[in-house]
């Protein structure tokens, strides 16, 4: 198939590229305008001769991504040992809110095991590749090793079935506790390709491609997970979870998200980050 692109589309693409827009950003705009990825690839490939530095062909977007099977618009998904509810879905950004993801006993078990190991949360620092205290995140947190205890192992297996992504591609489960006033300011979960520390981080498992935030304890007020680009706020209801994925480390994925301040009570979450390859 070598259908030539229209002069209007060529002109628009050329002007966008000349204005400094990235290929992933153009892809996202075209996807939002209803273009199929394959047609977008063809159009971009035809421009490559004029813009050899863009390496359009080698930047074909990831097609194999974690996520639930939503074919047939199911209300429930059998995730191995548990029947998970599909409560909300959004396409761009790709967001899915799940109900009945964890039992109350699993939530309590994770909190009990994490509580004794809490420390002020560190985040991976892409400037250096190390870990730092982050003023943007005022929660306390810890990481479990993958498969560290029975609840963690069971939950990881369930997530792997639900999101169709190998257990080995996941980071260890992170637990966060937000006291009243604590929040997590809006950020992206992928590692910024422009930061000097990122290549070091990517050696272990490649980029993050998706996030699952699971609510273990609901606060009395506040604490929603917010997606400011699309005005979405997910209520932190115990046993539910919000999944979102990002096929490129780009703001065009619209996956900017944050944890709104907890106004009363304590919020606990477990976060599972999925990498593009095995995370050893
Ligand atoms: O606790 C949350 O709602 C939240 C919000 C944004 C968690 C994360 N990000 C995260 O763990 O990355
Ligand atoms: Zn996050």
PDB file of C-alpha atoms and ligand atoms in Angstrom:
ATOM      1  CA  UNK A   1       0.000   0.000   0.000  1.00  0.00           C
ATOM      2  CA  UNK A   2       1.681   3.238  -1.060  1.00  0.00           C
ATOM      3  CA  UNK A   3      -1.128   5.743  -1.088  1.00  0.00           C
ATOM      4  CA  UNK A   4       0.344   9.252  -1.535  1.00  0.00           C
ATOM      5  CA  UNK A   5      -0.530  11.814   1.122  1.00  0.00           C
ATOM      6  CA  UNK A   6      -2.557  14.847   0.126  1.00  0.00           C
ATOM      7  CA  UNK A   7      -0.717  18.149  -0.499  1.00  0.00           C
ATOM      8  CA  UNK A   8      -2.703  19.725   2.363  1.00  0.00           C
ATOM      9  CA  UNK A   9      -1.648  17.073   4.848  1.00  0.00           C
ATOM     10  CA  UNK A  10       1.966  17.251   3.664  1.00  0.00           C
ATOM     11  CA  UNK A  11       1.928  21.025   4.097  1.00  0.00           C
ATOM     12  CA  UNK A  12       0.445  20.747   7.586  1.00  0.00           C
ATOM     13  CA  UNK A  13       2.956  18.085   8.672  1.00  0.00           C
ATOM     14  CA  UNK A  14       5.883  20.048   7.261  1.00  0.00           C
ATOM     15  CA  UNK A  15       4.774  23.231   9.043  1.00  0.00           C
ATOM     16  CA  UNK A  16       4.342  21.377  12.346  1.00  0.00           C
ATOM     17  CA  UNK A  17       7.774  19.740  12.079  1.00  0.00           C
ATOM     18  CA  UNK A  18       9.374  23.028  11.047  1.00  0.00           C
ATOM     19  CA  UNK A  19       7.791  24.670  14.112  1.00  0.00           C
ATOM     20  CA  UNK A  20       9.634  22.143  16.273  1.00  0.00           C
ATOM     21  CA  UNK A  21       6.770  19.763  17.148  1.00  0.00           C
ATOM     22  CA  UNK A  22       8.045  16.248  17.792  1.00  0.00           C
ATOM     23  CA  UNK A  23       7.018  13.191  15.811  1.00  0.00           C
ATOM     24  CA  UNK A  24       5.303  11.652  18.888  1.00  0.00           C
ATOM     25  CA  UNK A  25       3.352  14.884  19.400  1.00  0.00           C
ATOM     26  CA  UNK A  26       2.238  14.855  15.757  1.00  0.00           C
ATOM     27  CA  UNK A  27       1.247  11.212  16.072  1.00  0.00           C
ATOM     28  CA  UNK A  28      -0.831  11.988  19.138  1.00  0.00           C
ATOM     29  CA  UNK A  29      -2.586  14.916  17.376  1.00  0.00           C
ATOM     30  CA  UNK A  30      -3.358  12.752  14.354  1.00  0.00           C
ATOM     31  CA  UNK A  31      -4.598   9.922  16.565  1.00  0.00           C
ATOM     32  CA  UNK A  32      -6.861  12.375  18.393  1.00  0.00           C
ATOM     33  CA  UNK A  33      -8.177  13.568  15.008  1.00  0.00           C
ATOM     34  CA  UNK A  34      -9.214  10.003  14.184  1.00  0.00           C
ATOM     35  CA  UNK A  35      -6.250   8.789  12.107  1.00  0.00           C
ATOM     36  CA  UNK A  36      -5.320   5.130  12.364  1.00  0.00           C
ATOM     37  CA  UNK A  37      -1.721   4.651  13.533  1.00  0.00           C
ATOM     38  CA  UNK A  38      -0.850   2.726  10.359  1.00  0.00           C
ATOM     39  CA  UNK A  39      -2.064   5.585   8.136  1.00  0.00           C
ATOM     40  CA  UNK A  40      -0.167   8.088  10.266  1.00  0.00           C
ATOM     41  CA  UNK A  41       3.006   6.010   9.932  1.00  0.00           C
ATOM     42  CA  UNK A  42       2.616   5.940   6.168  1.00  0.00           C
ATOM     43  CA  UNK A  43       2.108   9.699   5.972  1.00  0.00           C
ATOM     44  CA  UNK A  44       5.116  10.370   8.222  1.00  0.00           C
ATOM     45  CA  UNK A  45       7.296   7.881   6.351  1.00  0.00           C
ATOM     46  CA  UNK A  46       6.597   9.739   3.112  1.00  0.00           C
ATOM     47  CA  UNK A  47       7.990  12.893   4.682  1.00  0.00           C
ATOM     48  CA  UNK A  48      11.133  11.213   5.935  1.00  0.00           C
ATOM     49  CA  UNK A  49      13.122  12.053   2.774  1.00  0.00           C
ATOM     50  CA  UNK A  50      12.714  15.753   3.536  1.00  0.00           C
ATOM     51  CA  UNK A  51      13.473  15.376   7.242  1.00  0.00           C
ATOM     52  CA  UNK A  52      16.112  12.628   7.482  1.00  0.00           C
ATOM     53  CA  UNK A  53      17.112  13.641  11.007  1.00  0.00           C
ATOM     54  CA  UNK A  54      13.659  12.723  12.309  1.00  0.00           C
ATOM     55  CA  UNK A  55      14.164   8.948  12.015  1.00  0.00           C
ATOM     56  CA  UNK A  56      10.443   8.627  11.555  1.00  0.00           C
ATOM     57  CA  UNK A  57      10.494   4.949  10.628  1.00  0.00           C
ATOM     58  CA  UNK A  58      12.480   3.887  13.678  1.00  0.00           C
ATOM     59  CA  UNK A  59      10.036   5.698  15.954  1.00  0.00           C
ATOM     60  CA  UNK A  60       7.073   3.516  15.150  1.00  0.00           C
ATOM     61  CA  UNK A  61       4.889   3.653  18.266  1.00  0.00           C
ATOM     62  CA  UNK A  62       4.702   0.740  20.608  1.00  0.00           C
ATOM     63  CA  UNK A  63       1.825  -1.513  19.669  1.00  0.00           C
ATOM     64  CA  UNK A  64       2.231  -4.073  22.461  1.00  0.00           C
ATOM     65  CA  UNK A  65       1.034  -2.312  25.570  1.00  0.00           C
ATOM     66  CA  UNK A  66      -0.309  -3.438  28.923  1.00  0.00           C
ATOM     67  CA  UNK A  67      -4.036  -3.055  29.442  1.00  0.00           C
ATOM     68  CA  UNK A  68      -7.246  -4.965  30.038  1.00  0.00           C
ATOM     69  CA  UNK A  69      -9.122  -6.651  27.217  1.00  0.00           C
ATOM     70  CA  UNK A  70     -12.057  -4.299  26.696  1.00  0.00           C
ATOM     71  CA  UNK A  71     -13.293  -5.957  23.526  1.00  0.00           C
ATOM     72  CA  UNK A  72     -17.059  -6.304  23.705  1.00  0.00           C
ATOM     73  CA  UNK A  73     -17.270  -3.604  26.407  1.00  0.00           C
ATOM     74  CA  UNK A  74     -17.264  -6.034  29.379  1.00  0.00           C
ATOM     75  CA  UNK A  75     -18.670  -4.988  32.761  1.00  0.00           C
ATOM     76  CA  UNK A  76     -16.456  -7.535  34.516  1.00  0.00           C
ATOM     77  CA  UNK A  77     -13.081  -9.114  33.786  1.00  0.00           C
ATOM     78  CA  UNK A  78     -11.985 -12.459  35.206  1.00  0.00           C
ATOM     79  CA  UNK A  79      -8.515 -11.720  36.535  1.00  0.00           C
ATOM     80  CA  UNK A  80      -7.482 -15.218  37.617  1.00  0.00           C
ATOM     81  CA  UNK A  81      -8.638 -15.404  41.215  1.00  0.00           C
ATOM     82  CA  UNK A  82     -10.960 -12.382  41.172  1.00  0.00           C
ATOM     83  CA  UNK A  83     -13.798 -10.890  39.140  1.00  0.00           C
ATOM     84  CA  UNK A  84     -12.849  -7.262  38.627  1.00  0.00           C
ATOM     85  CA  UNK A  85     -15.383  -4.568  37.674  1.00  0.00           C
ATOM     86  CA  UNK A  86     -14.788  -2.154  34.803  1.00  0.00           C
ATOM     87  CA  UNK A  87     -16.190   1.107  36.206  1.00  0.00           C
ATOM     88  CA  UNK A  88     -14.939   3.771  33.769  1.00  0.00           C
ATOM     89  CA  UNK A  89     -12.854   3.868  30.627  1.00  0.00           C
ATOM     90  CA  UNK A  90     -11.260   6.712  28.680  1.00  0.00           C
ATOM     91  CA  UNK A  91      -9.334   6.455  25.425  1.00  0.00           C
ATOM     92  CA  UNK A  92      -7.027   9.452  25.365  1.00  0.00           C
ATOM     93  CA  UNK A  93      -5.464   9.348  27.837  1.00  0.00           C
ATOM     94  CA  UNK A  94      -6.020   5.619  28.173  1.00  0.00           C
ATOM     95  CA  UNK A  95      -7.517   5.371  31.659  1.00  0.00           C
ATOM     96  CA  UNK A  96      -9.499   2.491  33.149  1.00  0.00           C
ATOM     97  CA  UNK A  97     -10.997   2.542  36.641  1.00  0.00           C
ATOM     98  CA  UNK A  98     -11.456  -0.897  38.213  1.00  0.00           C
ATOM     99  CA  UNK A  99     -13.716  -1.943  41.093  1.00  0.00           C
ATOM    100  CA  UNK A 100     -13.367  -5.008  43.323  1.00  0.00           C
ATOM    101  CA  UNK A 101      -9.656  -5.209  42.529  1.00  0.00           C
ATOM    102  CA  UNK A 102      -8.619  -6.031  46.113  1.00  0.00           C
ATOM    103  CA  UNK A 103     -10.522  -7.441  49.090  1.00  0.00           C
ATOM    104  CA  UNK A 104     -10.690  -5.435  52.362  1.00  0.00           C
ATOM    105  CA  UNK A 105      -8.447  -8.105  53.942  1.00  0.00           C
ATOM    106  CA  UNK A 106      -5.824  -7.660  51.215  1.00  0.00           C
ATOM    107  CA  UNK A 107      -5.898  -3.873  51.682  1.00  0.00           C
ATOM    108  CA  UNK A 108      -5.454  -4.240  55.428  1.00  0.00           C
ATOM    109  CA  UNK A 109      -2.733  -6.877  55.052  1.00  0.00           C
ATOM    110  CA  UNK A 110      -0.686  -4.645  52.747  1.00  0.00           C
ATOM    111  CA  UNK A 111      -1.064  -1.660  55.084  1.00  0.00           C
ATOM    112  CA  UNK A 112      -0.035  -3.705  58.137  1.00  0.00           C
ATOM    113  CA  UNK A 113       3.083  -5.065  56.409  1.00  0.00           C
ATOM    114  CA  UNK A 114       4.053  -1.630  55.035  1.00  0.00           C
ATOM    115  CA  UNK A 115       3.338   0.475  58.123  1.00  0.00           C
ATOM    116  CA  UNK A 116       6.388  -0.739  60.026  1.00  0.00           C
ATOM    117  CA  UNK A 117       8.681   0.113  57.099  1.00  0.00           C
ATOM    118  CA  UNK A 118       7.464   3.569  56.139  1.00  0.00           C
ATOM    119  CA  UNK A 119       9.895   6.347  55.436  1.00  0.00           C
ATOM    120  CA  UNK A 120       9.409   9.738  53.803  1.00  0.00           C
ATOM    121  CA  UNK A 121       8.900   8.956  50.091  1.00  0.00           C
ATOM    122  CA  UNK A 122      11.839   9.038  47.760  1.00  0.00           C
ATOM    123  CA  UNK A 123      11.393   9.421  44.011  1.00  0.00           C
ATOM    124  CA  UNK A 124      13.788   8.382  41.290  1.00  0.00           C
ATOM    125  CA  UNK A 125      15.734  11.444  40.247  1.00  0.00           C
ATOM    126  CA  UNK A 126      16.246  11.539  36.500  1.00  0.00           C
ATOM    127  CA  UNK A 127      18.900  14.242  36.786  1.00  0.00           C
ATOM    128  CA  UNK A 128      21.303  11.809  38.457  1.00  0.00           C
ATOM    129  CA  UNK A 129      19.607   8.386  38.309  1.00  0.00           C
ATOM    130  CA  UNK A 130      19.594   8.263  42.141  1.00  0.00           C
ATOM    131  CA  UNK A 131      16.787   8.690  44.671  1.00  0.00           C
ATOM    132  CA  UNK A 132      15.912  11.947  46.418  1.00  0.00           C
ATOM    133  CA  UNK A 133      13.423  13.392  48.882  1.00  0.00           C
ATOM    134  CA  UNK A 134      10.844  15.159  46.782  1.00  0.00           C
ATOM    135  CA  UNK A 135       9.016  18.247  48.018  1.00  0.00           C
ATOM    136  CA  UNK A 136       6.302  17.588  45.420  1.00  0.00           C
ATOM    137  CA  UNK A 137       5.337  14.425  47.234  1.00  0.00           C
ATOM    138  CA  UNK A 138       4.481  14.804  50.916  1.00  0.00           C
ATOM    139  CA  UNK A 139       3.380  11.225  51.569  1.00  0.00           C
ATOM    140  CA  UNK A 140       5.385   8.473  53.316  1.00  0.00           C
ATOM    141  CA  UNK A 141       6.223   5.330  51.426  1.00  0.00           C
ATOM    142  CA  UNK A 142       8.055   2.044  50.975  1.00  0.00           C
ATOM    143  CA  UNK A 143       8.608  -0.629  48.313  1.00  0.00           C
ATOM    144  CA  UNK A 144       7.894  -4.337  48.530  1.00  0.00           C
ATOM    145  CA  UNK A 145      10.111  -6.727  46.607  1.00  0.00           C
ATOM    146  CA  UNK A 146       8.234  -8.515  43.853  1.00  0.00           C
ATOM    147  CA  UNK A 147       6.571 -11.611  45.356  1.00  0.00           C
ATOM    148  CA  UNK A 148       7.762 -10.646  48.832  1.00  0.00           C
ATOM    149  CA  UNK A 149       4.758 -12.080  50.702  1.00  0.00           C
ATOM    150  CA  UNK A 150       1.611 -14.019  49.854  1.00  0.00           C
ATOM    151  CA  UNK A 151      -0.653 -11.004  49.380  1.00  0.00           C
ATOM    152  CA  UNK A 152       1.889  -9.199  47.192  1.00  0.00           C
ATOM    153  CA  UNK A 153       2.471 -12.323  45.059  1.00  0.00           C
ATOM    154  CA  UNK A 154      -1.271 -12.976  44.655  1.00  0.00           C
ATOM    155  CA  UNK A 155      -1.969  -9.369  43.721  1.00  0.00           C
ATOM    156  CA  UNK A 156       0.904  -9.264  41.221  1.00  0.00           C
ATOM    157  CA  UNK A 157      -0.417 -12.391  39.530  1.00  0.00           C
ATOM    158  CA  UNK A 158      -3.924 -10.866  39.366  1.00  0.00           C
ATOM    159  CA  UNK A 159      -2.556  -7.640  37.869  1.00  0.00           C
ATOM    160  CA  UNK A 160      -0.561  -9.608  35.277  1.00  0.00           C
ATOM    161  CA  UNK A 161      -3.726 -11.408  34.124  1.00  0.00           C
ATOM    162  CA  UNK A 162      -5.871  -8.274  34.222  1.00  0.00           C
ATOM    163  CA  UNK A 163      -3.399  -6.094  32.325  1.00  0.00           C
ATOM    164  CA  UNK A 164      -1.945  -8.856  30.148  1.00  0.00           C
ATOM    165  CA  UNK A 165       1.624  -8.000  31.099  1.00  0.00           C
ATOM    166  CA  UNK A 166       4.198 -10.374  32.634  1.00  0.00           C
ATOM    167  CA  UNK A 167       4.777 -10.193  36.388  1.00  0.00           C
ATOM    168  CA  UNK A 168       8.517  -9.914  35.611  1.00  0.00           C
ATOM    169  CA  UNK A 169       7.971  -6.623  33.738  1.00  0.00           C
ATOM    170  CA  UNK A 170       6.580  -4.948  36.866  1.00  0.00           C
ATOM    171  CA  UNK A 171       8.467  -2.957  39.492  1.00  0.00           C
ATOM    172  CA  UNK A 172       8.000  -3.928  43.135  1.00  0.00           C
ATOM    173  CA  UNK A 173       4.774  -2.638  44.652  1.00  0.00           C
ATOM    174  CA  UNK A 174       5.060   0.839  46.169  1.00  0.00           C
ATOM    175  CA  UNK A 175       2.935   1.752  49.202  1.00  0.00           C
ATOM    176  CA  UNK A 176       2.190   5.395  50.046  1.00  0.00           C
ATOM    177  CA  UNK A 177       0.477   6.903  53.071  1.00  0.00           C
ATOM    178  CA  UNK A 178      -0.934  10.440  52.872  1.00  0.00           C
ATOM    179  CA  UNK A 179      -1.705  12.189  56.169  1.00  0.00           C
ATOM    180  CA  UNK A 180      -4.059  15.221  56.176  1.00  0.00           C
ATOM    181  CA  UNK A 181      -2.504  17.950  54.014  1.00  0.00           C
ATOM    182  CA  UNK A 182      -0.275  15.515  52.110  1.00  0.00           C
ATOM    183  CA  UNK A 183      -0.440  15.455  48.321  1.00  0.00           C
ATOM    184  CA  UNK A 184       1.449  14.412  45.205  1.00  0.00           C
ATOM    185  CA  UNK A 185       1.721  17.296  42.768  1.00  0.00           C
ATOM    186  CA  UNK A 186       0.968  16.587  39.077  1.00  0.00           C
ATOM    187  CA  UNK A 187       3.743  14.715  37.293  1.00  0.00           C
ATOM    188  CA  UNK A 188       4.354  12.066  34.645  1.00  0.00           C
ATOM    189  CA  UNK A 189       5.353   8.579  35.724  1.00  0.00           C
ATOM    190  CA  UNK A 190       7.637   7.909  32.730  1.00  0.00           C
ATOM    191  CA  UNK A 191      11.286   8.932  32.973  1.00  0.00           C
ATOM    192  CA  UNK A 192      12.032  12.191  31.171  1.00  0.00           C
ATOM    193  CA  UNK A 193      14.203  11.298  28.133  1.00  0.00           C
ATOM    194  CA  UNK A 194      15.790  14.751  28.318  1.00  0.00           C
ATOM    195  CA  UNK A 195      17.277  14.223  31.783  1.00  0.00           C
ATOM    196  CA  UNK A 196      20.888  13.047  32.033  1.00  0.00           C
ATOM    197  CA  UNK A 197      20.157  10.321  34.616  1.00  0.00           C
ATOM    198  CA  UNK A 198      17.471   8.636  32.518  1.00  0.00           C
ATOM    199  CA  UNK A 199      19.702   6.305  30.423  1.00  0.00           C
ATOM    200  CA  UNK A 200      21.013   4.746  33.666  1.00  0.00           C
ATOM    201  CA  UNK A 201      17.475   4.181  34.952  1.00  0.00           C
ATOM    202  CA  UNK A 202      16.354   2.666  31.625  1.00  0.00           C
ATOM    203  CA  UNK A 203      19.064  -0.017  31.730  1.00  0.00           C
ATOM    204  CA  UNK A 204      16.872  -1.868  34.208  1.00  0.00           C
ATOM    205  CA  UNK A 205      13.672  -2.788  32.332  1.00  0.00           C
ATOM    206  CA  UNK A 206      13.424   0.146  29.941  1.00  0.00           C
ATOM    207  CA  UNK A 207      10.752   2.832  30.200  1.00  0.00           C
ATOM    208  CA  UNK A 208       7.664   2.742  32.355  1.00  0.00           C
ATOM    209  CA  UNK A 209       4.675   2.263  30.063  1.00  0.00           C
ATOM    210  CA  UNK A 210       1.771   2.062  32.503  1.00  0.00           C
ATOM    211  CA  UNK A 211       0.686   2.698  36.094  1.00  0.00           C
ATOM    212  CA  UNK A 212      -1.915   1.086  38.344  1.00  0.00           C
ATOM    213  CA  UNK A 213      -2.744   3.051  41.509  1.00  0.00           C
ATOM    214  CA  UNK A 214      -4.795   0.960  43.968  1.00  0.00           C
ATOM    215  CA  UNK A 215      -6.627   2.461  46.921  1.00  0.00           C
ATOM    216  CA  UNK A 216      -6.050   0.581  50.176  1.00  0.00           C
ATOM    217  CA  UNK A 217      -7.638   3.033  52.601  1.00  0.00           C
ATOM    218  CA  UNK A 218      -9.943   5.890  51.742  1.00  0.00           C
ATOM    219  CA  UNK A 219      -9.532   9.256  53.436  1.00  0.00           C
ATOM    220  CA  UNK A 220     -12.614  11.001  54.820  1.00  0.00           C
ATOM    221  CA  UNK A 221     -12.238  13.866  52.346  1.00  0.00           C
ATOM    222  CA  UNK A 222      -9.972  14.781  49.444  1.00  0.00           C
ATOM    223  CA  UNK A 223      -7.170  12.637  47.996  1.00  0.00           C
ATOM    224  CA  UNK A 224      -8.533  12.028  44.481  1.00  0.00           C
ATOM    225  CA  UNK A 225      -6.140  11.018  41.736  1.00  0.00           C
ATOM    226  CA  UNK A 226      -6.403  13.848  39.229  1.00  0.00           C
ATOM    227  CA  UNK A 227      -5.665  14.108  35.494  1.00  0.00           C
ATOM    228  CA  UNK A 228      -5.512  17.892  34.981  1.00  0.00           C
ATOM    229  CA  UNK A 229      -5.239  17.768  31.165  1.00  0.00           C
ATOM    230  CA  UNK A 230      -8.663  16.166  30.876  1.00  0.00           C
ATOM    231  CA  UNK A 231     -10.356  17.330  34.104  1.00  0.00           C
ATOM    232  CA  UNK A 232     -10.694  13.784  35.449  1.00  0.00           C
ATOM    233  CA  UNK A 233     -10.744  13.067  39.193  1.00  0.00           C
ATOM    234  CA  UNK A 234     -10.814   9.484  40.448  1.00  0.00           C
ATOM    235  CA  UNK A 235     -12.250   9.038  43.951  1.00  0.00           C
ATOM    236  CA  UNK A 236      -9.917   6.983  46.170  1.00  0.00           C
ATOM    237  CA  UNK A 237     -12.421   4.260  47.095  1.00  0.00           C
ATOM    238  CA  UNK A 238     -10.966   1.273  48.969  1.00  0.00           C
ATOM    239  CA  UNK A 239     -10.439  -1.837  46.843  1.00  0.00           C
ATOM    240  CA  UNK A 240     -10.642   0.075  43.543  1.00  0.00           C
ATOM    241  CA  UNK A 241      -7.808   1.155  41.266  1.00  0.00           C
ATOM    242  CA  UNK A 242      -7.020   3.464  38.379  1.00  0.00           C
ATOM    243  CA  UNK A 243      -4.929   2.228  35.455  1.00  0.00           C
ATOM    244  CA  UNK A 244      -3.353   4.479  32.827  1.00  0.00           C
ATOM    245  CA  UNK A 245      -0.817   3.838  30.093  1.00  0.00           C
ATOM    246  CA  UNK A 246       1.585   5.917  28.009  1.00  0.00           C
ATOM    247  CA  UNK A 247       3.060   4.454  24.820  1.00  0.00           C
ATOM    248  CA  UNK A 248       5.650   7.220  24.577  1.00  0.00           C
ATOM    249  CA  UNK A 249       7.406   9.301  27.246  1.00  0.00           C
ATOM    250  CA  UNK A 250       5.568  12.384  26.025  1.00  0.00           C
ATOM    251  CA  UNK A 251       3.131  14.934  27.494  1.00  0.00           C
ATOM    252  CA  UNK A 252       1.042  14.293  24.357  1.00  0.00           C
ATOM    253  CA  UNK A 253      -0.095  11.090  26.124  1.00  0.00           C
ATOM    254  CA  UNK A 254      -2.067  13.420  28.458  1.00  0.00           C
ATOM    255  CA  UNK A 255      -1.070  11.296  31.440  1.00  0.00           C
ATOM    256  CA  UNK A 256      -0.152  14.217  33.679  1.00  0.00           C
ATOM    257  CA  UNK A 257      -1.644  13.164  37.016  1.00  0.00           C
ATOM    258  CA  UNK A 258      -1.425  13.960  40.715  1.00  0.00           C
ATOM    259  CA  UNK A 259      -2.756  13.087  44.134  1.00  0.00           C
ATOM    260  CA  UNK A 260      -4.984  15.904  45.414  1.00  0.00           C
ATOM    261  CA  UNK A 261      -4.400  16.991  49.018  1.00  0.00           C
ATOM    262  CA  UNK A 262      -6.005  14.806  51.648  1.00  0.00           C
ATOM    263  CA  UNK A 263      -8.373  17.073  53.567  1.00  0.00           C
ATOM    264  CA  UNK A 264      -9.345  14.707  56.384  1.00  0.00           C
ATOM    265  CA  UNK A 265      -8.413  11.154  57.346  1.00  0.00           C
ATOM    266  CA  UNK A 266      -5.568   9.073  55.907  1.00  0.00           C
ATOM    267  CA  UNK A 267      -5.203   7.803  52.363  1.00  0.00           C
ATOM    268  CA  UNK A 268      -3.154   4.695  51.554  1.00  0.00           C
ATOM    269  CA  UNK A 269      -2.363   3.521  48.030  1.00  0.00           C
ATOM    270  CA  UNK A 270      -0.346   0.788  46.348  1.00  0.00           C
ATOM    271  CA  UNK A 271       1.229   1.669  42.993  1.00  0.00           C
ATOM    272  CA  UNK A 272       2.377  -0.854  40.392  1.00  0.00           C
ATOM    273  CA  UNK A 273       4.515   0.515  37.563  1.00  0.00           C
ATOM    274  CA  UNK A 274       4.934  -1.576  34.445  1.00  0.00           C
ATOM    275  CA  UNK A 275       8.105  -1.462  32.349  1.00  0.00           C
ATOM    276  CA  UNK A 276       8.571  -2.245  28.672  1.00  0.00           C
ATOM    277  CA  UNK A 277      10.874  -5.188  29.460  1.00  0.00           C
ATOM    278  CA  UNK A 278      11.800  -7.496  32.324  1.00  0.00           C
ATOM    279  CA  UNK A 279      12.639  -5.498  35.464  1.00  0.00           C
ATOM    280  CA  UNK A 280      15.404  -7.489  37.179  1.00  0.00           C
TER     281      UNK A 280
HETATM  282  O1  LIG B   1      -1.872   8.511  45.297  1.00  0.00           O
HETATM  283  C1  LIG B   1      -2.187   8.957  44.200  1.00  0.00           C
HETATM  284  O2  LIG B   1      -3.343   9.300  43.943  1.00  0.00           O
HETATM  285  C2  LIG B   1      -1.122   9.106  43.187  1.00  0.00           C
HETATM  286  C3  LIG B   1      -1.187  10.167  42.323  1.00  0.00           C
HETATM  287  C4  LIG B   1      -0.191  10.323  41.400  1.00  0.00           C
HETATM  288  C5  LIG B   1      -0.075   8.213  43.087  1.00  0.00           C
HETATM  289  C6  LIG B   1       0.879   8.423  42.096  1.00  0.00           C
HETATM  290  N1  LIG B   1       0.829   9.446  41.262  1.00  0.00           N
HETATM  291  C7  LIG B   1       2.021   7.512  41.893  1.00  0.00           C
HETATM  292  O3  LIG B   1       2.222   6.636  42.755  1.00  0.00           O
HETATM  293  O4  LIG B   1       2.735   7.675  40.887  1.00  0.00           O
HETATM  294 ZN1  LIG B   2       2.270   9.125  39.563  1.00  0.00          ZN
END
